[in-house]
């Protein structure tokens, strides 16, 4: 059972946490710049090199990664010079809430509880991640006092567009067709494989062992054409860069081959951007139907 801490009971708990908790620290920083990483409304600003995650399932998945990796996060009460270095310590998907560890400084802890929201940032797999959440309340958990709030409405994942990948759902038949004349695949004239994910920088293909080995051994860039629901799409060239063993839906082993696009022109890149936007919209629509 989680209970709310108030008054002298809360201050005593803060003193206890200051003596025994080694994770959380505080520091004072200059006030945030007006054109910094947050907008005037307190929401993270959009960037040309950012991915906006605004579906609850995706946000919960990201917070789960912060929790599982014990990732250090920075939490600043809105408009304050004070900063709490802490970590996500709990995630409740059913209730739509998460919790962060409290700090050693009782004054900062009270400022966090009094603030309308916290501006939170972290580096997840070296990629800056930012969101705003609040209002926080003090609760007690297995390790002492923590601060709890509802999941944020959206998260800005500051990943360069080149490295962003949009997953391809089963509802869309997206395939990659590669002429096999330069591949070590006897008897195969055209390699036709499923696309698992795609981005501005490249795509991932689901291949058999022989297909993956042939792609990895290709002597140079390979011309390809995307085929979307049996309609021809983008035509360009690619190079296979890495492969890994994956397990299919029925438990069968396969290979995932990561490929890099070679010398995309402006027209091809614009077409890719439209395709990625379509894939993301379909994914969000599917997630909403499942809720």
Coordinates of N, CA and C in Angstrom, one line a residue, residues 35-266:
X35 N 14.2 30.4 -25.2 CA 14.2 29.5 -26.4 C 14.9 28.2 -26.2
X36 N 14.9 27.7 -25.0 CA 15.6 26.5 -24.7 C 14.8 25.3 -25.2
X37 N 15.0 24.1 -24.4 CA 14.4 22.9 -24.9 C 12.9 22.8 -24.6
X38 N 12.3 23.7 -23.8 CA 10.9 23.7 -23.5 C 10.2 24.9 -24.1
X39 N 9.0 24.7 -24.4 CA 8.2 25.9 -24.9 C 7.7 26.7 -23.8
X40 N 7.0 27.8 -24.1 CA 6.5 28.6 -23.0 C 5.4 27.9 -22.3
X41 N 4.7 27.0 -22.9 CA 3.7 26.2 -22.2 C 4.2 25.1 -21.4
X42 N 5.6 24.9 -21.4 CA 6.2 23.9 -20.6 C 6.4 22.6 -21.3
X43 N 5.9 22.5 -22.6 CA 6.1 21.3 -23.4 C 7.4 21.3 -24.1
X44 N 8.0 20.2 -24.3 CA 9.3 20.2 -25.0 C 9.1 20.7 -26.4
X45 N 10.1 21.5 -26.9 CA 10.0 22.1 -28.2 C 10.4 21.1 -29.2
X46 N 9.7 21.2 -30.4 CA 10.0 20.3 -31.5 C 11.2 20.7 -32.3
X47 N 12.0 19.8 -32.7 CA 13.2 20.1 -33.5 C 13.2 19.3 -34.8
X48 N 13.9 19.8 -35.8 CA 14.0 19.0 -37.0 C 14.6 17.7 -36.9
X49 N 15.4 17.5 -35.8 CA 16.0 16.3 -35.5 C 15.4 15.5 -34.4
X50 N 14.1 15.6 -34.2 CA 13.5 15.0 -33.0 C 12.3 14.1 -33.5
X51 N 12.0 13.2 -32.6 CA 10.9 12.3 -32.8 C 9.9 12.6 -31.7
X52 N 8.6 12.9 -32.0 CA 7.6 13.1 -31.0 C 6.9 11.8 -30.7
X53 N 6.9 11.4 -29.4 CA 6.2 10.2 -29.0 C 5.0 10.7 -28.2
X54 N 3.8 10.5 -28.7 CA 2.6 11.0 -28.1 C 1.5 9.9 -27.8
X55 N 1.8 8.6 -28.1 CA 0.8 7.6 -27.7 C 1.2 7.0 -26.4
X56 N 0.2 6.7 -25.5 CA 0.5 6.2 -24.2 C 1.4 5.0 -24.1
X57 N 1.2 4.1 -25.0 CA 2.0 2.8 -25.0 C 3.5 3.1 -25.3
X58 N 3.7 4.0 -26.3 CA 5.1 4.4 -26.6 C 5.8 5.1 -25.5
X59 N 5.0 6.0 -24.8 CA 5.6 6.8 -23.7 C 5.9 5.8 -22.5
X60 N 5.0 4.9 -22.2 CA 5.2 3.9 -21.1 C 6.5 3.0 -21.5
X61 N 6.6 2.6 -22.7 CA 7.8 1.8 -23.1 C 9.1 2.6 -22.9
X62 N 9.1 3.9 -23.2 CA 10.3 4.7 -23.0 C 10.6 4.9 -21.5
X63 N 9.6 5.1 -20.7 CA 9.8 5.2 -19.3 C 10.3 3.9 -18.7
X64 N 9.8 2.8 -19.2 CA 10.2 1.4 -18.8 C 11.7 1.3 -19.1
X65 N 12.2 1.8 -20.2 CA 13.6 1.7 -20.5 C 14.4 2.6 -19.5
X66 N 13.9 3.7 -19.2 CA 14.6 4.5 -18.1 C 14.6 3.8 -16.8
X67 N 13.6 3.1 -16.5 CA 13.5 2.4 -15.2 C 14.4 1.2 -15.2
X68 N 14.4 0.4 -16.3 CA 15.2 -0.8 -16.4 C 16.7 -0.5 -16.4
X69 N 17.0 0.6 -17.1 CA 18.4 0.9 -17.1 C 19.0 1.8 -16.0
X70 N 18.1 2.1 -15.0 CA 18.5 3.0 -13.9 C 19.2 4.2 -14.4
X71 N 18.5 4.8 -15.5 CA 19.1 6.0 -16.2 C 19.0 7.2 -15.3
X72 N 20.1 8.0 -15.1 CA 20.1 9.2 -14.4 C 19.3 10.2 -15.1
X73 N 18.3 10.9 -14.5 CA 17.5 11.9 -15.1 C 17.7 13.2 -14.3
X74 N 17.4 14.3 -15.0 CA 17.4 15.7 -14.4 C 16.0 16.2 -14.4
X75 N 15.6 16.6 -13.2 CA 14.2 17.1 -13.0 C 14.3 18.5 -12.4
X76 N 13.7 19.5 -13.1 CA 13.7 20.8 -12.6 C 12.3 21.4 -12.4
X77 N 12.0 21.9 -11.2 CA 10.7 22.5 -11.1 C 10.6 23.7 -12.0
X78 N 9.4 23.8 -12.7 CA 9.2 24.8 -13.7 C 9.6 26.2 -13.2
X79 N 10.5 26.9 -13.9 CA 10.8 28.2 -13.6 C 11.8 28.3 -12.5
X80 N 12.4 27.2 -12.0 CA 13.3 27.2 -10.8 C 14.7 27.1 -11.3
X81 N 15.7 27.6 -10.5 CA 17.1 27.4 -10.7 C 17.6 26.1 -10.2
X82 N 16.7 25.4 -9.4 CA 17.2 24.1 -8.7 C 17.0 22.9 -9.6
X83 N 17.8 21.9 -9.5 CA 17.8 20.7 -10.3 C 18.0 19.5 -9.4
X84 N 17.2 18.5 -9.6 CA 17.3 17.2 -8.9 C 17.8 16.2 -9.9
X85 N 18.9 15.5 -9.5 CA 19.4 14.4 -10.2 C 18.9 13.1 -9.6
X86 N 18.1 12.4 -10.3 CA 17.4 11.3 -9.7 C 17.2 10.2 -10.8
X87 N 16.2 9.3 -10.6 CA 15.9 8.2 -11.5 C 14.5 7.8 -11.4
X88 N 13.9 7.2 -12.4 CA 12.6 6.6 -12.4 C 12.7 5.3 -11.5
X89 N 11.8 5.2 -10.5 CA 11.9 4.0 -9.6 C 10.6 3.2 -9.7
X90 N 9.6 3.6 -10.4 CA 8.4 2.8 -10.5 C 7.6 3.3 -11.7
X91 N 6.9 2.3 -12.3 CA 6.0 2.6 -13.5 C 4.8 1.7 -13.3
X92 N 3.6 2.3 -13.3 CA 2.3 1.6 -13.2 C 1.5 1.9 -14.5
X93 N 1.6 1.0 -15.4 CA 0.9 1.2 -16.7 C -0.6 1.2 -16.6
X94 N -1.2 0.4 -15.7 CA -2.6 0.4 -15.5 C -3.1 1.7 -15.0
X95 N -2.5 2.3 -14.1 CA -2.9 3.6 -13.5 C -2.4 4.8 -14.3
X96 N -1.4 4.5 -15.2 CA -0.9 5.6 -16.0 C -0.1 6.5 -15.2
X97 N 0.7 6.0 -14.3 CA 1.5 6.8 -13.4 C 3.0 6.3 -13.3
X98 N 3.9 7.2 -13.0 CA 5.3 6.8 -12.7 C 5.8 7.5 -11.5
X99 N 6.9 7.1 -11.0 CA 7.5 7.7 -9.8 C 9.0 7.9 -10.0
X100 N 9.6 9.0 -9.4 CA 11.0 9.2 -9.4 C 11.4 9.2 -7.9
X101 N 12.7 9.0 -7.7 CA 13.3 9.0 -6.4 C 13.3 10.4 -5.8
X102 N 13.1 10.6 -4.5 CA 13.2 11.9 -3.9 C 14.7 12.3 -3.7
X103 N 14.9 13.6 -3.3 CA 16.3 14.1 -3.1 C 16.7 14.2 -1.7
X104 N 17.9 14.7 -1.4 CA 18.4 14.9 -0.1 C 18.0 16.2 0.5
X105 N 17.8 17.2 -0.4 CA 17.5 18.6 0.0 C 16.0 18.8 0.3
X106 N 15.6 19.0 1.6 CA 14.2 19.1 1.9 C 13.6 20.3 1.2
X107 N 14.4 21.4 1.0 CA 13.8 22.6 0.4 C 13.5 22.3 -1.1
X108 N 14.4 21.6 -1.8 CA 14.1 21.2 -3.2 C 12.9 20.3 -3.2
X109 N 12.8 19.3 -2.3 CA 11.7 18.4 -2.3 C 10.4 19.1 -2.2
X110 N 10.4 20.1 -1.3 CA 9.1 20.9 -1.2 C 8.8 21.7 -2.4
X111 N 9.9 22.2 -3.1 CA 9.7 23.0 -4.3 C 9.1 22.1 -5.4
X112 N 9.5 20.9 -5.4 CA 9.0 19.9 -6.4 C 7.6 19.7 -6.2
X113 N 7.2 19.5 -5.0 CA 5.8 19.2 -4.7 C 4.9 20.4 -4.9
X114 N 5.5 21.6 -4.8 CA 4.7 22.8 -4.9 C 4.6 23.2 -6.4
X115 N 5.5 22.7 -7.2 CA 5.5 23.1 -8.6 C 4.4 22.5 -9.4
X116 N 3.9 23.2 -10.4 CA 2.9 22.7 -11.3 C 3.4 21.5 -12.1
X117 N 4.6 21.5 -12.4 CA 5.2 20.5 -13.3 C 6.7 20.5 -13.2
X118 N 7.3 19.3 -13.5 CA 8.8 19.2 -13.6 C 9.2 19.1 -15.1
X119 N 10.2 19.8 -15.4 CA 10.8 19.6 -16.8 C 12.0 18.6 -16.6
X120 N 11.8 17.4 -17.3 CA 12.7 16.3 -17.1 C 13.4 16.0 -18.3
X121 N 14.7 15.7 -18.2 CA 15.6 15.3 -19.3 C 16.5 14.1 -18.9
X122 N 16.9 13.3 -19.9 CA 17.7 12.2 -19.7 C 18.4 11.9 -21.0
X123 N 19.4 11.0 -20.9 CA 20.1 10.5 -22.1 C 19.8 9.0 -22.2
X124 N 19.0 8.6 -23.1 CA 18.6 7.2 -23.3 C 19.4 6.6 -24.5
X125 N 20.3 5.7 -24.2 CA 21.2 5.2 -25.2 C 21.9 6.3 -26.0
X126 N 22.4 7.3 -25.2 CA 23.2 8.4 -25.6 C 22.3 9.5 -26.3
X127 N 21.0 9.2 -26.5 CA 20.1 10.1 -27.2 C 19.3 11.0 -26.2
X128 N 19.4 12.3 -26.3 CA 18.7 13.2 -25.3 C 17.2 13.0 -25.4
X129 N 16.5 12.9 -24.3 CA 15.1 12.6 -24.2 C 14.5 13.6 -23.2
X130 N 13.4 14.3 -23.5 CA 12.9 15.4 -22.7 C 11.3 15.3 -22.6
X131 N 10.8 15.6 -21.5 CA 9.4 15.7 -21.3 C 9.0 16.5 -20.1
X132 N 7.8 16.9 -20.0 CA 7.2 17.6 -18.9 C 6.2 16.8 -18.2
X133 N 6.2 16.7 -16.9 CA 5.2 15.9 -16.1 C 4.9 16.6 -14.8
X134 N 3.7 16.4 -14.3 CA 3.2 17.0 -13.1 C 1.7 17.0 -13.0
X135 N 1.1 17.3 -11.8 CA 1.8 17.7 -10.6 C 2.3 16.4 -9.8
X136 N 3.4 16.5 -9.1 CA 3.9 15.4 -8.4 C 3.4 15.4 -6.9
X137 N 3.2 14.2 -6.4 CA 2.8 14.0 -5.0 C 3.8 13.1 -4.3
X138 N 4.0 13.3 -3.0 CA 4.9 12.4 -2.2 C 4.3 11.2 -1.8
X139 N 4.9 10.0 -2.1 CA 4.4 8.7 -1.6 C 5.6 8.0 -1.0
X140 N 5.3 6.9 -0.4 CA 6.3 6.0 0.2 C 6.3 4.7 -0.5
X141 N 7.5 4.2 -0.9 CA 7.6 2.9 -1.5 C 8.5 2.0 -0.7
X142 N 8.9 0.9 -1.3 CA 9.8 0.0 -0.6 C 11.2 0.6 -0.1
X143 N 11.6 1.6 -0.9 CA 12.9 2.2 -0.6 C 12.8 3.6 0.0
X144 N 11.6 4.0 0.4 CA 11.4 5.2 1.1 C 10.5 6.2 0.3
X145 N 10.8 7.5 0.5 CA 9.9 8.5 -0.2 C 10.3 8.7 -1.6
X146 N 9.2 8.8 -2.4 CA 9.3 9.0 -3.9 C 8.3 10.0 -4.3
X147 N 8.5 10.5 -5.5 CA 7.5 11.5 -6.1 C 6.8 10.8 -7.3
X148 N 5.5 10.9 -7.3 CA 4.7 10.2 -8.3 C 3.8 11.2 -9.1
X149 N 3.6 10.9 -10.4 CA 2.8 11.8 -11.2 C 2.2 11.0 -12.4
X150 N 1.3 11.6 -13.1 CA 0.7 10.9 -14.3 C 1.8 10.9 -15.4
X151 N 1.7 9.9 -16.3 CA 2.6 9.8 -17.4 C 2.5 11.1 -18.2
X152 N 3.6 11.6 -18.8 CA 3.5 12.8 -19.7 C 2.6 12.5 -20.9
X153 N 2.1 13.6 -21.5 CA 1.3 13.5 -22.7 C 2.1 13.2 -23.9
X154 N 3.4 13.7 -23.9 CA 4.3 13.4 -25.0 C 5.7 13.5 -24.6
X155 N 6.6 12.8 -25.3 CA 8.0 12.9 -25.1 C 8.8 13.2 -26.3
X156 N 9.7 14.1 -26.2 CA 10.6 14.5 -27.4 C 11.9 13.6 -27.3
X157 N 12.0 12.8 -28.3 CA 13.2 11.9 -28.4 C 14.1 12.5 -29.5
X158 N 15.2 13.2 -29.0 CA 16.0 14.0 -29.9 C 17.0 13.2 -30.7
X159 N 16.4 12.3 -31.5 CA 17.2 11.4 -32.4 C 17.3 12.0 -33.8
X160 N 18.5 12.1 -34.4 CA 18.6 12.6 -35.7 C 17.7 11.8 -36.7
X161 N 17.1 12.5 -37.6 CA 16.2 11.9 -38.5 C 16.8 10.7 -39.3
X162 N 18.1 10.8 -39.5 CA 18.8 9.8 -40.2 C 18.7 8.4 -39.5
X163 N 18.7 8.5 -38.2 CA 18.7 7.2 -37.4 C 17.3 6.8 -36.9
X164 N 16.3 7.6 -37.2 CA 15.0 7.2 -36.8 C 14.4 6.1 -37.7
X165 N 13.8 5.1 -37.1 CA 13.2 4.0 -37.9 C 11.7 3.9 -37.5
X166 N 10.9 3.8 -38.6 CA 9.4 3.5 -38.4 C 9.2 2.1 -38.7
X167 N 8.5 1.4 -37.7 CA 8.2 0.0 -37.8 C 7.1 -0.2 -38.8
X168 N 7.2 -1.3 -39.6 CA 6.2 -1.6 -40.6 C 5.2 -2.7 -40.0
X169 N 4.0 -2.3 -39.8 CA 3.0 -3.3 -39.2 C 2.5 -4.3 -40.3
X170 N 1.9 -5.3 -39.8 CA 1.4 -6.4 -40.7 C 0.3 -5.9 -41.6
X171 N -0.4 -4.8 -41.3 CA -1.5 -4.3 -42.1 C -1.0 -3.7 -43.5
X172 N 0.3 -3.3 -43.5 CA 0.9 -2.8 -44.7 C 1.9 -3.8 -45.3
X173 N 1.7 -4.1 -46.6 CA 2.6 -5.1 -47.2 C 3.7 -4.2 -47.9
X174 N 4.8 -4.0 -47.2 CA 6.0 -3.3 -47.7 C 7.1 -4.2 -48.0
X175 N 7.5 -4.3 -49.2 CA 8.6 -5.2 -49.6 C 9.7 -4.5 -50.4
X176 N 10.8 -5.1 -50.4 CA 12.0 -4.6 -51.1 C 12.4 -5.6 -52.2
X177 N 12.5 -5.1 -53.4 CA 12.9 -6.0 -54.5 C 14.3 -5.6 -55.0
X178 N 15.1 -6.6 -55.0 CA 16.5 -6.4 -55.4 C 16.9 -7.3 -56.5
X179 N 17.4 -6.8 -57.6 CA 17.9 -7.6 -58.7 C 19.0 -8.5 -58.2
X180 N 18.9 -9.8 -58.4 CA 19.8 -10.8 -57.8 C 21.0 -11.1 -58.7
X181 N 21.2 -10.4 -59.8 CA 22.3 -10.7 -60.7 C 23.7 -10.6 -60.1
X182 N 23.8 -9.7 -59.1 CA 25.1 -9.5 -58.4 C 25.1 -10.2 -57.1
X183 N 24.2 -11.1 -56.8 CA 24.1 -11.8 -55.5 C 24.4 -13.3 -55.8
X184 N 25.0 -13.8 -54.7 CA 25.3 -15.3 -54.8 C 24.1 -16.1 -54.4
X185 N 23.1 -16.0 -55.3 CA 21.8 -16.8 -55.1 C 21.5 -17.5 -56.4
X186 N 22.1 -18.7 -56.6 CA 21.8 -19.5 -57.8 C 20.3 -19.7 -58.0
X187 N 19.9 -19.5 -59.3 CA 18.5 -19.7 -59.6 C 17.6 -18.6 -59.3
X188 N 18.0 -17.6 -58.6 CA 17.2 -16.5 -58.2 C 17.4 -15.2 -59.0
X189 N 16.4 -14.7 -59.7 CA 16.6 -13.6 -60.6 C 16.2 -12.3 -59.8
X190 N 15.2 -12.4 -58.9 CA 14.8 -11.2 -58.2 C 14.6 -11.6 -56.7
X191 N 15.3 -10.9 -55.8 CA 15.1 -11.1 -54.4 C 13.9 -10.2 -53.9
X192 N 12.9 -10.8 -53.3 CA 11.7 -10.1 -52.9 C 11.5 -10.4 -51.4
X193 N 11.9 -9.4 -50.5 CA 11.9 -9.7 -49.1 C 11.0 -8.6 -48.4
X194 N 10.6 -8.9 -47.2 CA 9.7 -8.0 -46.4 C 10.6 -7.0 -45.7
X195 N 10.1 -5.7 -45.6 CA 10.7 -4.6 -44.9 C 10.2 -4.6 -43.5
X196 N 11.1 -4.7 -42.5 CA 10.7 -4.6 -41.1 C 10.6 -3.2 -40.5
X197 N 11.5 -2.4 -40.9 CA 11.4 -0.9 -40.5 C 12.2 -0.1 -41.5
X198 N 11.9 1.2 -41.5 CA 12.5 2.0 -42.5 C 12.7 3.4 -42.0
X199 N 13.8 4.1 -42.4 CA 14.0 5.5 -42.0 C 14.7 6.2 -43.2
X200 N 15.1 7.5 -42.9 CA 15.8 8.3 -43.9 C 17.1 7.6 -44.3
X201 N 17.8 7.0 -43.3 CA 19.1 6.5 -43.5 C 19.2 5.1 -44.1
X202 N 18.1 4.3 -43.9 CA 18.1 3.0 -44.4 C 16.9 2.2 -44.0
X203 N 17.0 0.8 -44.1 CA 15.9 0.0 -43.8 C 16.4 -1.4 -43.3
X204 N 15.5 -2.1 -42.7 CA 15.9 -3.5 -42.2 C 15.0 -4.5 -43.0
X205 N 15.6 -5.6 -43.4 CA 15.0 -6.6 -44.2 C 14.9 -7.9 -43.4
X206 N 13.8 -8.7 -43.6 CA 13.7 -10.0 -43.0 C 14.1 -11.0 -44.1
X207 N 15.2 -11.7 -43.9 CA 15.7 -12.6 -44.9 C 16.0 -14.0 -44.4
X208 N 16.2 -14.9 -45.3 CA 16.6 -16.3 -44.9 C 18.2 -16.2 -44.7
X209 N 18.7 -17.3 -44.2 CA 20.2 -17.3 -44.0 C 20.9 -17.1 -45.3
X210 N 20.5 -17.7 -46.4 CA 21.2 -17.6 -47.7 C 21.1 -16.2 -48.2
X211 N 19.9 -15.6 -48.1 CA 19.6 -14.3 -48.6 C 20.5 -13.2 -47.8
X212 N 20.6 -13.4 -46.5 CA 21.3 -12.5 -45.7 C 22.8 -12.6 -46.1
X213 N 23.3 -13.8 -46.2 CA 24.7 -14.0 -46.6 C 25.1 -13.4 -47.9
X214 N 24.1 -13.5 -48.9 CA 24.3 -13.0 -50.2 C 24.3 -11.4 -50.2
X215 N 23.5 -10.8 -49.4 CA 23.4 -9.4 -49.3 C 24.7 -8.8 -48.6
X216 N 25.1 -9.5 -47.6 CA 26.3 -9.0 -46.9 C 27.6 -9.2 -47.7
X217 N 27.6 -10.1 -48.7 CA 28.7 -10.4 -49.5 C 28.7 -9.6 -50.8
X218 N 27.7 -8.8 -51.0 CA 27.6 -8.1 -52.3 C 28.8 -7.1 -52.5
X219 N 29.3 -7.1 -53.7 CA 30.5 -6.3 -54.0 C 30.3 -4.8 -54.0
X220 N 29.1 -4.3 -54.1 CA 28.9 -2.9 -54.2 C 27.4 -2.6 -53.9
X221 N 27.0 -1.3 -54.1 CA 25.6 -0.9 -53.9 C 24.7 -1.7 -54.9
X222 N 23.5 -2.0 -54.3 CA 22.5 -2.8 -55.1 C 21.3 -1.9 -55.4
X223 N 20.9 -1.9 -56.7 CA 19.7 -1.2 -57.0 C 18.5 -1.9 -56.4
X224 N 17.5 -1.2 -55.9 CA 16.3 -1.8 -55.4 C 15.1 -1.0 -55.7
X225 N 13.9 -1.6 -55.5 CA 12.6 -0.8 -55.6 C 11.7 -1.3 -54.5
X226 N 11.1 -0.3 -53.8 CA 10.1 -0.7 -52.8 C 8.8 -1.0 -53.4
X227 N 8.1 -1.9 -52.9 CA 6.7 -2.2 -53.4 C 5.8 -2.2 -52.2
X228 N 4.8 -1.3 -52.3 CA 3.8 -1.0 -51.2 C 2.5 -1.5 -51.6
X229 N 2.0 -2.5 -50.9 CA 0.7 -3.1 -51.2 C 0.6 -3.4 -52.7
X230 N 1.6 -4.0 -53.3 CA 1.6 -4.4 -54.7 C 1.7 -3.3 -55.7
X231 N 2.1 -2.1 -55.2 CA 2.3 -1.0 -56.1 C 3.8 -0.5 -56.0
X232 N 4.4 -0.2 -57.1 CA 5.8 0.2 -57.1 C 5.9 1.5 -56.4
X233 N 7.0 1.6 -55.7 CA 7.3 2.8 -55.0 C 8.7 3.3 -55.2
X234 N 9.4 3.8 -54.2 CA 10.8 4.3 -54.3 C 11.8 3.4 -55.0
X235 N 12.6 3.9 -55.9 CA 13.7 3.2 -56.5 C 15.0 3.9 -56.1
X236 N 16.0 3.2 -55.6 CA 17.3 3.8 -55.2 C 18.3 2.6 -55.1
X237 N 19.4 2.9 -54.4 CA 20.4 1.8 -54.2 C 20.7 1.7 -52.7
X238 N 21.2 0.5 -52.3 CA 21.5 0.3 -50.9 C 22.7 -0.6 -50.7
X239 N 23.2 -0.6 -49.5 CA 24.3 -1.5 -49.1 C 24.0 -2.2 -47.8
X240 N 24.1 -3.5 -47.7 CA 23.9 -4.2 -46.5 C 25.1 -3.9 -45.5
X241 N 24.8 -3.6 -44.3 CA 25.8 -3.2 -43.3 C 26.0 -4.1 -42.2
X242 N 24.9 -4.8 -41.7 CA 25.0 -5.7 -40.6 C 23.8 -6.6 -40.6
X243 N 23.9 -7.8 -39.9 CA 22.8 -8.7 -39.9 C 22.8 -9.4 -38.5
X244 N 21.6 -9.8 -38.1 CA 21.4 -10.5 -36.8 C 20.4 -11.5 -36.9
X245 N 20.5 -12.5 -36.1 CA 19.5 -13.6 -36.0 C 18.3 -13.1 -35.3
X246 N 17.1 -13.4 -35.8 CA 15.8 -13.0 -35.1 C 14.9 -14.2 -35.2
X247 N 13.9 -14.2 -34.3 CA 12.9 -15.3 -34.2 C 11.6 -14.8 -34.8
X248 N 11.0 -15.6 -35.8 CA 9.8 -15.2 -36.4 C 8.6 -15.5 -35.5
X249 N 7.4 -15.1 -36.0 CA 6.2 -15.3 -35.2 C 5.9 -16.7 -34.8
X250 N 6.3 -17.6 -35.6 CA 6.1 -19.0 -35.3 C 7.3 -19.7 -34.8
X251 N 8.3 -19.0 -34.3 CA 9.5 -19.5 -33.7 C 10.6 -19.9 -34.7
X252 N 10.4 -19.7 -36.0 CA 11.4 -20.0 -36.9 C 12.5 -18.9 -36.9
X253 N 13.8 -19.4 -37.0 CA 14.9 -18.5 -37.1 C 15.0 -17.8 -38.4
X254 N 15.3 -16.5 -38.4 CA 15.5 -15.8 -39.7 C 16.7 -14.8 -39.4
X255 N 17.0 -14.0 -40.4 CA 18.0 -13.0 -40.3 C 17.4 -11.6 -40.6
X256 N 17.8 -10.6 -39.7 CA 17.4 -9.2 -40.0 C 18.6 -8.5 -40.5
X257 N 18.5 -8.0 -41.7 CA 19.7 -7.3 -42.4 C 19.4 -5.8 -42.4
X258 N 20.3 -5.1 -41.8 CA 20.3 -3.6 -41.8 C 21.0 -3.1 -43.0
X259 N 20.3 -2.2 -43.8 CA 20.9 -1.7 -45.0 C 20.9 -0.2 -45.0
X260 N 21.9 0.4 -45.6 CA 22.0 1.8 -45.7 C 21.7 2.3 -47.1
X261 N 20.9 3.4 -47.2 CA 20.7 3.9 -48.5 C 21.9 4.6 -49.1
X262 N 22.1 4.5 -50.3 CA 23.3 5.1 -51.0 C 22.9 6.3 -51.9
X263 N 23.4 7.5 -51.6 CA 23.2 8.6 -52.5 C 21.7 8.9 -52.9
X264 N 20.9 9.0 -51.8 CA 19.5 9.4 -52.1 C 19.4 10.8 -52.6
X265 N 18.6 11.0 -53.7 CA 18.4 12.4 -54.1 C 17.2 13.0 -53.4
X266 N 16.9 14.3 -53.6 CA 15.9 15.0 -52.9 C 14.5 14.5 -53.1

